[in-house]
Each structure stands twice: as C-alpha cells, then as structure tokens.
XYZ file of C-alpha atoms in Angstrom:
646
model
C -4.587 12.596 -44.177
C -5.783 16.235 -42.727
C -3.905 17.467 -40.306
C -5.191 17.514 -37.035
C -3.554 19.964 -34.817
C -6.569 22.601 -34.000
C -6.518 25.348 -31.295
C -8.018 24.440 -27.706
C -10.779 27.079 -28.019
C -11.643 24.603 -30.731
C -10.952 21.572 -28.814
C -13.643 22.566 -26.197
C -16.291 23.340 -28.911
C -15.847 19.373 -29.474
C -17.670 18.884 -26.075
C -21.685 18.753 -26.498
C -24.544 19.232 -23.741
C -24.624 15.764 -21.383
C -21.486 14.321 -22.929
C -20.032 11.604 -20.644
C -16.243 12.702 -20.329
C -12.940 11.315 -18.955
C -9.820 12.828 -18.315
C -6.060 11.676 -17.955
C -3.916 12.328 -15.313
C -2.284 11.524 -11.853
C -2.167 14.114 -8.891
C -0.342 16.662 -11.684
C 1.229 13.661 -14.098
C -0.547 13.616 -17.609
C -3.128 16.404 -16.898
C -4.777 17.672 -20.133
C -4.344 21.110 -18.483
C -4.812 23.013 -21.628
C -7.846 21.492 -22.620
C -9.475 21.481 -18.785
C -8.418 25.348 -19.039
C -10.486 25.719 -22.361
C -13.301 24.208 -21.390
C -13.956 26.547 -18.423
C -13.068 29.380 -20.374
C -16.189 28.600 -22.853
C -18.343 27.441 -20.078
C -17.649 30.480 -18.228
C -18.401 32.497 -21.098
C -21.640 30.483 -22.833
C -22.854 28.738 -20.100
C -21.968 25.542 -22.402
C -21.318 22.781 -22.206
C -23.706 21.651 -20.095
C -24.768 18.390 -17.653
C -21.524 16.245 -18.558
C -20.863 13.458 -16.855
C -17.189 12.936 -15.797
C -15.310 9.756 -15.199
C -11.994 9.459 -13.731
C -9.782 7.108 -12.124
C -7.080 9.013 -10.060
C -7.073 12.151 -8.690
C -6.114 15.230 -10.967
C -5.745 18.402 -9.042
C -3.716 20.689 -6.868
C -6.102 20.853 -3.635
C -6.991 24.224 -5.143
C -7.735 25.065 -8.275
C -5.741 22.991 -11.261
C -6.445 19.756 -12.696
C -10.501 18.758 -12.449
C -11.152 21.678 -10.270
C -11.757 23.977 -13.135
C -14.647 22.057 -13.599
C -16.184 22.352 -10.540
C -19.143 24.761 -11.582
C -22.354 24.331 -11.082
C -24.442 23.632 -14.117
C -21.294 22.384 -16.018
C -21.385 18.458 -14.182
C -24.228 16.972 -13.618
C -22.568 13.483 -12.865
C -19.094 12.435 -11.863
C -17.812 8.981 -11.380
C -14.311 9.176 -10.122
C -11.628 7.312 -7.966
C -9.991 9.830 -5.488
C -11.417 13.002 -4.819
C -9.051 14.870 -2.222
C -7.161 16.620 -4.692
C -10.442 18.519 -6.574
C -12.050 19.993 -3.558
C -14.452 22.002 -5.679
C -15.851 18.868 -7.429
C -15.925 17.487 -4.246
C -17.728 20.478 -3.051
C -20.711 20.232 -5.723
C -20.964 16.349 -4.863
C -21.411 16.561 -0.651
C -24.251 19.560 -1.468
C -25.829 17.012 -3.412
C -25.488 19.462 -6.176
C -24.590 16.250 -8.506
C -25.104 12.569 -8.944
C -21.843 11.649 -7.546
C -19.780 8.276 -7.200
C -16.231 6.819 -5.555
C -15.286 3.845 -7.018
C -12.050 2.006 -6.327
C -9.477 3.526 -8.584
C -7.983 0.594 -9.988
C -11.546 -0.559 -11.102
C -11.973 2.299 -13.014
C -8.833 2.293 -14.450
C -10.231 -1.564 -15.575
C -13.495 -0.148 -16.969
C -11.985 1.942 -19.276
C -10.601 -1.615 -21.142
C -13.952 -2.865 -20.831
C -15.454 -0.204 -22.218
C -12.952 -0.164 -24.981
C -13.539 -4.111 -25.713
C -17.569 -3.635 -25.229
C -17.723 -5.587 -22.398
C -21.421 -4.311 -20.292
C -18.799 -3.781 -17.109
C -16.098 -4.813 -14.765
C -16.369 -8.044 -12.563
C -14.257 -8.362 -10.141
C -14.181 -9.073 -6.041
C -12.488 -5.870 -5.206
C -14.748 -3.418 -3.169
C -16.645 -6.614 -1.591
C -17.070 -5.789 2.173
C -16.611 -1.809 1.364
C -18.941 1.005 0.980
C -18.876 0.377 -2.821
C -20.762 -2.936 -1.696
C -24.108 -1.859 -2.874
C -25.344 -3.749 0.152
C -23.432 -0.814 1.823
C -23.279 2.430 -0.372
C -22.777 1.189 -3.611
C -19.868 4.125 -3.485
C -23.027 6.749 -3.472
C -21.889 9.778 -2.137
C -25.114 11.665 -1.938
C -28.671 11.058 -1.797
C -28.968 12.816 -5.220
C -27.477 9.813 -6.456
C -30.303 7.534 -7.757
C -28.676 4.408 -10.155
C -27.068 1.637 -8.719
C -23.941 1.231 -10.969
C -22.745 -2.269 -8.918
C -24.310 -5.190 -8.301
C -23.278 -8.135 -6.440
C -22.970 -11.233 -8.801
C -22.120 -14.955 -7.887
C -19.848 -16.391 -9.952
C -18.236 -20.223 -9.538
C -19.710 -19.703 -5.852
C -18.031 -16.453 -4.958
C -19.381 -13.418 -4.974
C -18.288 -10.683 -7.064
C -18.848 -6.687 -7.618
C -20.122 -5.703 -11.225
C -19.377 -2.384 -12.434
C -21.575 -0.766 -14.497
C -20.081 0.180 -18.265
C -21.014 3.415 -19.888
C -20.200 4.997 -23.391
C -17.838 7.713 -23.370
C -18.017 10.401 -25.832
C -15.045 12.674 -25.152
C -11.252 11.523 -24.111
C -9.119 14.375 -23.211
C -5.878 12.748 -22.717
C -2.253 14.075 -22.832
C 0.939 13.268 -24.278
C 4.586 14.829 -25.701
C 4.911 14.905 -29.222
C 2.218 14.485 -31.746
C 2.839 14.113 -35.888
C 0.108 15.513 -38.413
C -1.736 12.316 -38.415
C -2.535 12.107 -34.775
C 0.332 9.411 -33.111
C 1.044 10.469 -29.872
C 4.444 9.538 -28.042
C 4.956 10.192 -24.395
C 8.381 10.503 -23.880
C 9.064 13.511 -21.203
C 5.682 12.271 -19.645
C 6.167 10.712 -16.189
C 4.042 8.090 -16.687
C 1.908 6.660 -19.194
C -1.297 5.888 -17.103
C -4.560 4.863 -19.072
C -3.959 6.823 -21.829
C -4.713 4.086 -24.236
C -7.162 2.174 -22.893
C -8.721 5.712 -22.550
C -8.540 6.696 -25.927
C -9.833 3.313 -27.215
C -12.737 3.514 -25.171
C -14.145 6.808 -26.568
C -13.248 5.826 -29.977
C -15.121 2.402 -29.698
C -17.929 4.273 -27.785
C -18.003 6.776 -31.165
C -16.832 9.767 -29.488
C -14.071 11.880 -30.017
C -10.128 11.750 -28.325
C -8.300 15.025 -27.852
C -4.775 14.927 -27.149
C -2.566 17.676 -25.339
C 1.054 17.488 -26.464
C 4.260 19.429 -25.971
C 4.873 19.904 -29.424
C 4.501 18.689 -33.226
C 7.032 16.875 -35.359
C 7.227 15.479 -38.850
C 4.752 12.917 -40.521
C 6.093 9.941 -40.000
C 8.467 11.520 -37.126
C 7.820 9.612 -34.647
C 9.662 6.111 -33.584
C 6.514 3.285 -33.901
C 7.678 2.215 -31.139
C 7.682 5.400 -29.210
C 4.018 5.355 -29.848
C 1.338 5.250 -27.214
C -1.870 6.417 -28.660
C -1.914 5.561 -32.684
C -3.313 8.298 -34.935
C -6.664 6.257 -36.114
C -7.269 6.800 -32.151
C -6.762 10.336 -32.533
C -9.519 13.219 -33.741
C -7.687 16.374 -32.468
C -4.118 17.045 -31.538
C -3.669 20.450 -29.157
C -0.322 22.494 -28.341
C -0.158 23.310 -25.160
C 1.135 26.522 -23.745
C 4.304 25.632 -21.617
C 2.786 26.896 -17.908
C -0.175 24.271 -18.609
C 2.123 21.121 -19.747
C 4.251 20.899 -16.819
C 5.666 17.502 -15.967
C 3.974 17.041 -12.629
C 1.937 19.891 -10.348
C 5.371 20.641 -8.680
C 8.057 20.029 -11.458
C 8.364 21.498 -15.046
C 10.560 19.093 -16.444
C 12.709 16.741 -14.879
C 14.783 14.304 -17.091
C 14.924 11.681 -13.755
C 11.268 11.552 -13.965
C 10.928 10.785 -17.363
C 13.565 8.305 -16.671
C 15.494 10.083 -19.636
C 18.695 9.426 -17.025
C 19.531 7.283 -13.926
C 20.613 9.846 -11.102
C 22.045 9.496 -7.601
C 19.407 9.707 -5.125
C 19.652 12.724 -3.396
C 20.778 11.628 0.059
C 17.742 12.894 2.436
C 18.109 14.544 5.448
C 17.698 12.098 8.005
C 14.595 12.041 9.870
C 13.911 13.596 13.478
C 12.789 11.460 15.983
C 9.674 12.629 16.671
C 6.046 10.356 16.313
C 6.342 10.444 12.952
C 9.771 8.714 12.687
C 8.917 5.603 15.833
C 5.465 4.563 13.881
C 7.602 4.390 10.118
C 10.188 2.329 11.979
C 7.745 0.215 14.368
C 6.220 -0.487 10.383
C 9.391 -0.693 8.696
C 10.262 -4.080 10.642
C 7.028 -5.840 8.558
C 9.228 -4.574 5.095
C 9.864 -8.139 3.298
C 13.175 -8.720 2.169
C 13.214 -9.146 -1.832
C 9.633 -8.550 -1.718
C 7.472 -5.921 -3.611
C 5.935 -3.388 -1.280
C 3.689 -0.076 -2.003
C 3.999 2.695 0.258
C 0.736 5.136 0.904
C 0.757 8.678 0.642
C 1.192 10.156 4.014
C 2.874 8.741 7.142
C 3.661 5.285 4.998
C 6.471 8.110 3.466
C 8.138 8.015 6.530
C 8.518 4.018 5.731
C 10.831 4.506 2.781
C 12.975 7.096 5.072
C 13.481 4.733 7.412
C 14.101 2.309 4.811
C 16.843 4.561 3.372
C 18.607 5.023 6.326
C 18.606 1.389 7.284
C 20.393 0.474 3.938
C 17.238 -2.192 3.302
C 16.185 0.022 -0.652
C 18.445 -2.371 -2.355
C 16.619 -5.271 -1.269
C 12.783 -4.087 -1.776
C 10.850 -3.351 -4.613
C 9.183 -0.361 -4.269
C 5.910 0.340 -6.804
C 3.073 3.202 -7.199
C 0.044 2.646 -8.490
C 0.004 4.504 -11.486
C 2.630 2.193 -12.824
C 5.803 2.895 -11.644
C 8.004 -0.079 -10.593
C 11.347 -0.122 -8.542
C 13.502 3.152 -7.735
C 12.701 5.738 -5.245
C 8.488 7.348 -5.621
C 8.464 11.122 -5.267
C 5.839 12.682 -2.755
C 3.696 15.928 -2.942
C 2.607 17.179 -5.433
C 5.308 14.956 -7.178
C 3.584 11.749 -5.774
C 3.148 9.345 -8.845
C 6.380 10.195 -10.387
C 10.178 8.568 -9.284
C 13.742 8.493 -10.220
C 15.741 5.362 -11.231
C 12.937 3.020 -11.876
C 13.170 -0.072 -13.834
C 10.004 0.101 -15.686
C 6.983 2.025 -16.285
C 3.798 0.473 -17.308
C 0.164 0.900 -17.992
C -2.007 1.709 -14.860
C -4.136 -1.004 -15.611
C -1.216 -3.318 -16.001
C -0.128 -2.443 -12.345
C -3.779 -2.935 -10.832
C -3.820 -6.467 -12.499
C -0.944 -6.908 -10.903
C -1.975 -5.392 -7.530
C -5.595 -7.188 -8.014
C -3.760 -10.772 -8.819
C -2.449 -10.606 -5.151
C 1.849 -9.600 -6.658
C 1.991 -7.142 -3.368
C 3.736 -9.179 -0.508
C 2.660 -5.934 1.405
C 1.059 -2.563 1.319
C 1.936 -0.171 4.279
C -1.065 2.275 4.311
C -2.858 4.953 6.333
C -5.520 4.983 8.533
C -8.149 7.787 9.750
C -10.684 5.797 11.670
C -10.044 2.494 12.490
C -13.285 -0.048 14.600
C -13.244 -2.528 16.655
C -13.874 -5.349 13.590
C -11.096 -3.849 12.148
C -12.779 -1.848 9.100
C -10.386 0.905 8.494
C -11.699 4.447 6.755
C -9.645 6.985 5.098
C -11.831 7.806 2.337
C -14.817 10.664 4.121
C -15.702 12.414 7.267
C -18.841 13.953 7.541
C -18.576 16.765 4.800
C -15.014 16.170 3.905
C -14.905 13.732 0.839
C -11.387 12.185 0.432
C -12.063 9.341 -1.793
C -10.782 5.698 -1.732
C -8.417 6.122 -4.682
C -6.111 2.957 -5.168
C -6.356 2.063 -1.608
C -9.365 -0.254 -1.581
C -7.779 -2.494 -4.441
C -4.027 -2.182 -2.768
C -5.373 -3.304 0.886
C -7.560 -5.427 -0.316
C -5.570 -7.474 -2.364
C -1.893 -7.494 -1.084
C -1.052 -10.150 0.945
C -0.173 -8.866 3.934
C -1.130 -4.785 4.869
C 0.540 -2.714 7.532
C -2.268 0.177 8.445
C 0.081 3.295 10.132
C -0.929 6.146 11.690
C -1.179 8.023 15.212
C -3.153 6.519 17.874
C -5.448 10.124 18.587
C -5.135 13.320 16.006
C -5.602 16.973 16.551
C -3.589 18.295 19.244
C -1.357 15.150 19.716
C 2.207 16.410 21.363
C 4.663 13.384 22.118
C 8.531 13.530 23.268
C 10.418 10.721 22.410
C 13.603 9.710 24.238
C 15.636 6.690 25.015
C 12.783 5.626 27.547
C 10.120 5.666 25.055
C 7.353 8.388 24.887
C 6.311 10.934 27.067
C 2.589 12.283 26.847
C 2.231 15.947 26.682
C -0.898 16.853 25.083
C -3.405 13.939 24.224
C -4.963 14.136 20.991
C -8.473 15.726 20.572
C -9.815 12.814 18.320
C -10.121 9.185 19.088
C -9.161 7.468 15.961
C -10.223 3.782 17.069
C -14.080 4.152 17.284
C -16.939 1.597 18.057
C -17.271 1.829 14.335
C -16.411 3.699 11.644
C -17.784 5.687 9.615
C -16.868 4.327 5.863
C -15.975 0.968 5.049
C -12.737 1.207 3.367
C -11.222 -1.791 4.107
C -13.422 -4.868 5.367
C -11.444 -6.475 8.137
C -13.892 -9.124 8.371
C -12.980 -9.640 4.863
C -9.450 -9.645 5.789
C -9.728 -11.792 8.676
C -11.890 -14.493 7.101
C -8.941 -14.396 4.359
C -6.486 -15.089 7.038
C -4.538 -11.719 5.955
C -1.958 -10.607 8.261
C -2.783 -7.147 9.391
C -1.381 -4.673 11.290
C -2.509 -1.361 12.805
C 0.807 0.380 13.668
C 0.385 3.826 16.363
C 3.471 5.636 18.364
C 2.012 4.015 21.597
C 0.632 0.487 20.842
C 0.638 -2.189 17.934
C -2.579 -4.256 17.070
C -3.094 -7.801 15.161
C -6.700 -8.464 13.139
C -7.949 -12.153 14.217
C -11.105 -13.354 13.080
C -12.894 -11.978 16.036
C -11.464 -8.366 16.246
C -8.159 -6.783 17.296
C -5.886 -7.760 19.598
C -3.063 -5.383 21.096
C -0.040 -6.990 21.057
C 2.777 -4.481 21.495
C 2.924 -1.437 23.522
C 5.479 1.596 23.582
C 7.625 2.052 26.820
C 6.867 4.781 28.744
C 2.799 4.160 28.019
C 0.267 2.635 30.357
C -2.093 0.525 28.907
C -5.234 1.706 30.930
C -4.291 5.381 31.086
C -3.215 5.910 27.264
C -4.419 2.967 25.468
C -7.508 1.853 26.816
C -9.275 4.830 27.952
C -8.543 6.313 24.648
C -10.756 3.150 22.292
C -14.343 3.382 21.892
C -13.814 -0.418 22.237
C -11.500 -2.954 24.274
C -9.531 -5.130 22.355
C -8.122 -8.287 23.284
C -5.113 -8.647 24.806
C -2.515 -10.392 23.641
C -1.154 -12.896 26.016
C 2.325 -12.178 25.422
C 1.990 -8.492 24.909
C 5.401 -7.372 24.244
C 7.487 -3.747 24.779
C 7.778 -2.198 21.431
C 11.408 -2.732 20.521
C 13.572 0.101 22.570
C 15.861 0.599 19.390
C 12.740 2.297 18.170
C 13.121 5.120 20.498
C 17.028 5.563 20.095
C 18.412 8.203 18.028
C 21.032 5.582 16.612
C 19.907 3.406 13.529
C 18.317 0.813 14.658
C 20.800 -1.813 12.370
C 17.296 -3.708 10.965
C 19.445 -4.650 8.068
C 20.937 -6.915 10.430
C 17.988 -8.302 11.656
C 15.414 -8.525 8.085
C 18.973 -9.788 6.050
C 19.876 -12.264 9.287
C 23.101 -10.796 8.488
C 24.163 -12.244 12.447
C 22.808 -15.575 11.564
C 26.183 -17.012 11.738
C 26.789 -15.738 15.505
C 23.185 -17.179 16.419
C 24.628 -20.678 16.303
C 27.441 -22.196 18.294
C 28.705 -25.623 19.593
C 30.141 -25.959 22.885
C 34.292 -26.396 23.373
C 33.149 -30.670 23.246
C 31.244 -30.589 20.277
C 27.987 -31.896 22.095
C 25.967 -29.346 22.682
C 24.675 -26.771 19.826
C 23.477 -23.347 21.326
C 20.969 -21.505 18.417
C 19.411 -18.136 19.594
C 16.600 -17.188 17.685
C 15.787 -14.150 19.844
C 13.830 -11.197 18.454
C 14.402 -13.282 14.972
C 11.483 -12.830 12.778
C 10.914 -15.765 10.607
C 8.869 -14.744 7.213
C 9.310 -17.154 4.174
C 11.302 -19.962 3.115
C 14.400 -18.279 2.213
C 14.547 -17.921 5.930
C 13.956 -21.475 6.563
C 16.334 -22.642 3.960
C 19.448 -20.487 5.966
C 18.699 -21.832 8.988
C 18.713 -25.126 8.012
C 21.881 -24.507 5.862
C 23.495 -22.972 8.646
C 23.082 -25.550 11.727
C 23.933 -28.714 8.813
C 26.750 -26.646 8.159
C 27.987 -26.771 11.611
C 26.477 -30.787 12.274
C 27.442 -32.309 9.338
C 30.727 -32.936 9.687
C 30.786 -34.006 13.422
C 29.760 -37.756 12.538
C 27.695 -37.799 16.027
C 24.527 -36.246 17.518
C 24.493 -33.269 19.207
C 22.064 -31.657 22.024
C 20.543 -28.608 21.341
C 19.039 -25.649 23.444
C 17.145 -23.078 21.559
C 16.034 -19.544 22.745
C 12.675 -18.584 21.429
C 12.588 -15.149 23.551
C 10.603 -12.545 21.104
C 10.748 -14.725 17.951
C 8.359 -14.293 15.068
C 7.474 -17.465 12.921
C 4.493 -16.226 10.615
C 1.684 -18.424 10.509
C 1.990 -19.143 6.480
C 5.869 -20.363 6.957
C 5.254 -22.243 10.209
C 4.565 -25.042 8.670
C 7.689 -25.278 6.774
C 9.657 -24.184 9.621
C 8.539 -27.182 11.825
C 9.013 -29.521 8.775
C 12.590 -28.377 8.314
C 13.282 -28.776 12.278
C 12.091 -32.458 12.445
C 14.703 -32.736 9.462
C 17.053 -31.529 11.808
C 15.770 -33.674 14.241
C 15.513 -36.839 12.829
C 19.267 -35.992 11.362
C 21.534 -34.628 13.971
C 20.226 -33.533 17.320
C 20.121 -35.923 20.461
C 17.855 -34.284 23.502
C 16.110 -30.870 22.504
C 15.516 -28.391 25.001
C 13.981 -25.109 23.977
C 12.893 -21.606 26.041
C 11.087 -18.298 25.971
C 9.825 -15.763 28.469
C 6.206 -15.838 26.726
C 3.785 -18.656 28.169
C 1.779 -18.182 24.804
C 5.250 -18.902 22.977
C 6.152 -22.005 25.168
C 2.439 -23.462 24.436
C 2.965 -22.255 20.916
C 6.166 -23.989 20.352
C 4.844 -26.892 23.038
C 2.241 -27.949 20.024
C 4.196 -27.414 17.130
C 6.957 -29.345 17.549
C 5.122 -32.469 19.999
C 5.391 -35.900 17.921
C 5.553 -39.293 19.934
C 7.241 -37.673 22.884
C 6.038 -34.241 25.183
C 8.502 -31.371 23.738
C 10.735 -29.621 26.235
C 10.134 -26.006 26.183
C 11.152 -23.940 29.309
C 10.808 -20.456 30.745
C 14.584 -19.832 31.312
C 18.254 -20.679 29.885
C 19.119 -21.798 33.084
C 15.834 -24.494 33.248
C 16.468 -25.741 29.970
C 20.135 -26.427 30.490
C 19.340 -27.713 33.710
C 16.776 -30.523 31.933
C 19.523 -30.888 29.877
C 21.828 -31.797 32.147
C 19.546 -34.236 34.026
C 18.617 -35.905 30.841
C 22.489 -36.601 30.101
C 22.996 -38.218 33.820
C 20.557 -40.433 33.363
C 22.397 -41.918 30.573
C-alpha cells in the first residue's frame, strides 16, 4: 500500500472546477483548518478552484475569519448548502448579495443526508422542517432569489406529510482527525468530538470522489488500535499534517485533556451569577428542568439555565446533551460550545439527531429573536443578517416539551431587579413579539396541533401556546400588564384566567431551594393527620406535578400515613398555585380515586384560582358534585358541617 501522507498545497490541487464539497467541523471542533487554509492560498493565487458547491451541516467558523470563512470569495462558491451560518459571516455575506445559490437547511437533516448519500438513497425523508421556512410551500430554506432549484418537496407518506431532501454526489470530503498510519486509518482521540466524520467520508467515497483527512500526526502501519478507528483507510485518498496553530482542539482551546474526555475533572465551581435580567429569565425557565430527564440547552441566554441549574444542586439529576453528540457532563460555551468535560459518552452527530428526531428530548430550553402572535418563533435571519437555523429546527421541533427564553424588548433594555421584582429604566428599542415574524423557525401551529407544551419565558411576563395563540399566564412583580406588557406586543394575547405573580424567589438574591421543590424533597411535611387521626391535611401548593414518578410518591406517601389507621379519614387539600401537566393528569386523577375509593371519607379541596377550582371541579366529579372551595377556612368549614350531619 502507498503511503498517503501528501503536503496540503497538494491536498488543494485535489479540488477541481464545480466540485460539490463538504467540510467537518463544529463552531472550532474538527475543522480541517489546514486544508480550508490551502485551498484559499491556491485560489488566491490561480483563481482556481472555481464554482464549488459547499455542503455543511454545523457551523465552522470564528465570526471572523477561520473555519468556512476562508472561503468566502467571490468566484470560489458558486453554491452552498449549509446548516448554521452565524459563525461564517463572509459566506453569509456572498449568499444575502445574491452573489450565490444559497440554502439553510435544518442541521440535523444534513447531518442525515450525508448517510443517505453514503447508502445511495435519492434523499432524506423526514417531517422535520414541516411548518418552517424550509417548507417549500414557504422558502424551501432559499435564501436568495439567485437560488433557482427546489431541493425539498413535500411528500405524503402513510397519510402524513413529509419533507424530502434532495441528495447530491459529493466529490471532495475534507474531514479531520488525530493520528493517521501510512495506509490512511484515521483515529480521533484528542478530537472533541467525532461528528459526521464517517458518514462524511463514506459519502464522497461512494459518490467517487476523493476524502482528505487533517491529522495531528502519523504513526506506524498497523499503529493504530482497530478499535480506535473512525475513518478506515479504504475510505481514505490523502492523509495531511497539520501545522499545530491550525489543529487546535476547539476555536478557543489548544488542547484540553477534559475535552477529549482523556480525564474526568472537577468542574470548576462558577462564579455565581448576578442578578440581573439575565439571571430571573434562566431561573423563571429553570423551574420547567425535568427531574431525571434529558434536556438540551441553546446557545445564548438558555446558558444561563445550566448556571442556575448549578447553583440549585439539580446537575446530578439532569441529563444534559449537545447536538453534535455529546451526552451528560457539563457543555462548554463560546467558542468552546460543542465541546464538555465529564461526559458519559460521545457519539456520532447523526446518532444524536436520531435521537433528537425520535422525540428522546423531554425538553429543549431555546432562544428566541422574534416571536408572533401564532406562536412561530424566528432566530434564524433579519433582514440582511443571516443567522441560520442550525440544530434548532430539529431540537424544537421534536422534543417534547420546549421552553423558548429570551428578553421581552432588545436594544437598549435596562432593568433593576430587587426583592420587589423589576424596575423599568430604559425600555427596549425593539419589540420582539410582532404581528408576525419574519422567518418561520419553529411552527407553533405545528406545535399546538401536536399538543406540545410550550413556553415563551421574558424577565417581565410568561406565555403558554394553545391551539389558538398565546396566552400570558404569569407576570413579574413590579410590571403592569397594560403599561409594559401590552403596549409593548404587536398583538394581544389571551389572558390567562388565573394569571399568576411570577414566583418572588425569582427576584431574591438567595437560592431559590428548587431542589426542594423539582425533587419534592418536603413531600413528607406536605401531609399530616390531625392529633385524632381523622382528618388528613395534604398541601400541594406551588407543587408542580410532571410525570408518574410524581404520582407514584404521592400516592406512596398518603398510603403510608392511611394504611395503618384501619378507618377512613377526611381530607382537605390545598390546590393554591399547583401544576398538574395535562399528559400526567390523567394518571393523577386515576391514582386519587384509588385513594378515594381506599381511605378517605368526605373530600374537601381549595385554591385561590376560579380556573383551578373549575379545573379540579371536572376532574375529580364522579356520581357526586366535588367540593372544591376558595379558602382553608370554607373548606374546613364544609367539612365540619358535613361531619354534624352525621
């Protein structure tokens, strides 16, 4: 076997005129940068290659000028199909001048074309992007007029409808890895991730063209570990040795051994965060975190969600993932973002958007730029400023519940926070909820047909998707609804008819204890019997009620306390600010009747909401009108009466 380690001059005399080309990479993570570098240096010097077309899934670039943005030149792309476009401004640049046929497609579809491609399939089917400018009854993800082909289609399949993405050969891979033997294998094992590389590399190969490889260094024919091998040699045409400045681990680190996950390491204990905006809206979202649950976090103000997480002791009992594959441990951010410390597995980026696609998030907290009154959210363009969808349309689309966070205006915004809630000093500039946006990133129609729970998260106010639009259903103390909510929207939501105070702990400097609350930690001082045995007391206030571990305690706990007594026992119940999600209410009705039918005498139950008492009025009515009151003192009162008259 020849060897195959050439020089990256010769690498990028590989490339031909109108070659379709894809790269690898992740923000900074698994960026060919040696072989991006090469190939501007001979285009800059020959005027060749010419007219590629570029494919991509994430986003590989600095903001400035690393990663893809070396190959934003005129006359060097003619094409460029790619998932997030933020980070490679001067792509970006070429594509809203309508300089180049240009495309955003959702990343994780991408990242599933490259297998298609690789098993000649003619495309991707799948429903993510429905309802979303990639619908081509929307945009088709066209980003400029100079865009003629339609690359999706809608297809009905089984009487659903579907999106089908287009297939197309590629003839050039230029992927990365660490250490390379003379017959091609690659390995990846200071890389902090492992992305598509594979898929990548077989889809070139099977489309006849040609995989380069960017590695660290070469070792011995048969050197390498089979095991440690990502990319096998019969994949492989050329191998390339980086220079060290353009193999760095990530766009901010050379070389961490935590990344590569080479060692477990303490987390570094972060500085706690102010209270400012920033903090209230991460810990208004943190109180939708599920308990045991898998969660991804967005780039952005969702950061501020694992913060808060971290200081409310609730990491040890979430599963935190990114989309380029990393599972559990703590995600970096920056120009980090992609990489993390102490995780407990790495895996394909396909594998994690089958994952993400087959519904395995039990929630996504996300941004949000523009937000309209059906609930469509955009963070993906503005007028001339292309950001791209990236993962987000396949993560909100697909998880089963999202939390959308962000600040109700931008530009300008100046809050105070204090124990009394907020204080308005300088209103934002821009409205962010608008009569209707202008890019379909998420569908909330979509959502809302679903039955998705959904939540729009702000400093000042909290909003629900129904089917017909959003309803506000929290609001911060210190805010007036008219003054700083309402004359703020392009639209008027509904109201909620318990519209609740945002919880005050929220505004307190102190930890908020949540741990208490999402781990029902207090469960056992909810529930009481009085001095005689005859009366049980449970107080399910501000108790949020998600899934049927939750059920199952609170059963456990009230037969652990009515078991033994060998008689009936009445029962008052406060309902004041409980949450029972609509998916578990079922169950939790079901396991009261048990309850019921088991141990308790005369119910009485109570909570300050009218929508609550008709809420709880319907669920729990059998033969007999329920008793659900306003006050303690009512419901102890009917109580009372009801004991007389036996």
């Amino acid at each position: 076997m020849p060897n195959k380690r050439i020089s990256a001059a010769a690498a990028a005399d590989l490339i031909r005129d109108g070659d379709t080309v894809t790269t690898s990479g992740f923000v900074g993570i698994g960026v060919p940068e040696e072989l991006l570098a090469a190939l501007e240096t001979r285009f800059a010097e020959t005027a060749t290659p010419r007219d590629l077309t570029l494919l991509f899934a994430a986003g590989q670039g600095d903001g400035k000028t690393r990663g893809l943005n070396r190959l934003g030149q005129e006359g060097l792309l003619s094409r460029v199909v790619g998932g997030h476009w933020g980070l490679i401004p001067k792509v970006a640049a070429l594509a809203t001048a309508g300089k180049i046929a240009a495309y955003n497609l959702p990343q994780g579809v991408i990242s599933h074309l490259y297998r298609d491609i690789a098993a000649g399939r003619p495309g991707t089917l799948t429903r993510v992007g429905l309802g979303t400018f990639v619908d081509p009854r929307l945009q088709g993800g066209k980003i400029n007029d100079a865009t003629p082909e339609d690359i999706v289609s809608v297809m009905e399949i089984g009487g659903e409808e579907h999106l089908f993405y287009k297939a197309m050969p590629i003839q050039v891979a230029l992927l990365r890895g660490t250490s390379a033997d003379p017959d091609g294998n690659i390995s990846m094992e200071r890389e902090a991730l492992v992305i598509d590389n594979l898929a990548q590399a077989m889809a070139a190969k099977n489309s006849g063209g040609v995989v380069i490889v960017q590695v660290e260094q070469m070792v011995a024919r048969g050197g390498l570990n089979a095991r440690d091998v990502v990319i096998p040699g019969a994949l492989v045409d050329a191998v390339v040795v980086a220079r060290p400045e353009n193999h760095h681990q990530t766009f901010a680190t050379p070389y961490s051994h935590a990344f590569s996950g080479q060692f477990r390491v303490e987390a570094d204990a972060a500085p706690e965060m102010p209270l400012t905006v920033r903090k209230v809206i991460a810990r208004r979202a943190a109180f939708e975190l599920p308990i045991n649950g898998v969660v991804n976090l967005g780039i952005g103000m969702p950061e501020g969600v694992a913060a808060v997480a971290g200081e409310e002791r609730l990491l040890p009992h979430l599963t935190l993932t990114a989309e380029p594959g990393v599972i559990g441990g703590q995600p970096a951010s920056g120009l980090d973002f992609g990489a993390a410390i102490n995780t407990d597995a790495i895996v394909p980026q396909g594998a994690q958007f089958d994952f993400y696609d087959g519904g395995g998030l039990d929630i996504a907290v996300l941004g949000m730029a523009e937000v309209d009154r059906s609930g469509n959210v955009n963070v993906s363009r503005f007028g001339p400023k292309l950001a791209g969808a990236g993962g987000f349309i396949n993560i909100s689309q697909n998880a089963r519940a999202v939390v959308f966070a962000g600040t109700f205006t931008s530009v300008g915004l100046d809050m105070a926070v204090s124990d009394a809630g907020l204080e308005l000093r300088s209103e934002g500039r821009v409205a962010k909820f608008v009569d209707a946006v202008e890019q379909v990133t998420f569908s909330g129609p979509l959502a809302a047909a679903a039955r998705k729970p959904v939540l729009y998260v702000t400093e000042r106010a909290v909003f629900r998707l129904r089917g017909d639009g959003l309803e506000l259903i929290e609001i911060a103390p210190g805010m007036d609804l008219e003054r700083d909510i309402l004359a703020h929207m392009a639209f008027h939501p509904h109201i909620a008819p318990d519209l609740a105070q945002m919880d005050g702990r929220i505004f307190h400097e102190a930890p908020m204890e949540l741990r208490v609350d999402l781990l029902h930690l207090d469960l056992g001082d909810r529930m009481a019997l009085s001095p005689d045995r005859k009366q049980l007391f449970l107080n399910f206030e501000k108790m949020r009620v998600r899934g049927a571990a939750d059920v199952a305690r609170v059963r456990e706990g009230v037969e652990a306390l009515c078991a033994p007594l060998g008689h009936r026992v009445d029962v008052i119940v406060n309902y004041d600010g409980a949450r029972i999600d609509e998916d578990i209410q079922e169950a939790w009705v079901a396991m009261v009747h048990g309850l019921e039918d088991r141990y308790y005498g005369t119910v009485t139950r109570y909570s300050g909401s009218a929508f609550m008492r008709m809420k709880l009025g319907d669920a729990f009515a059998r033969e007999v009108r329920p008793h659900v009151f306003e006050t303690a003192a009512e419901a102890r009162a009917f109580l009372s009466g009801a004991n007389a008259a036996l």
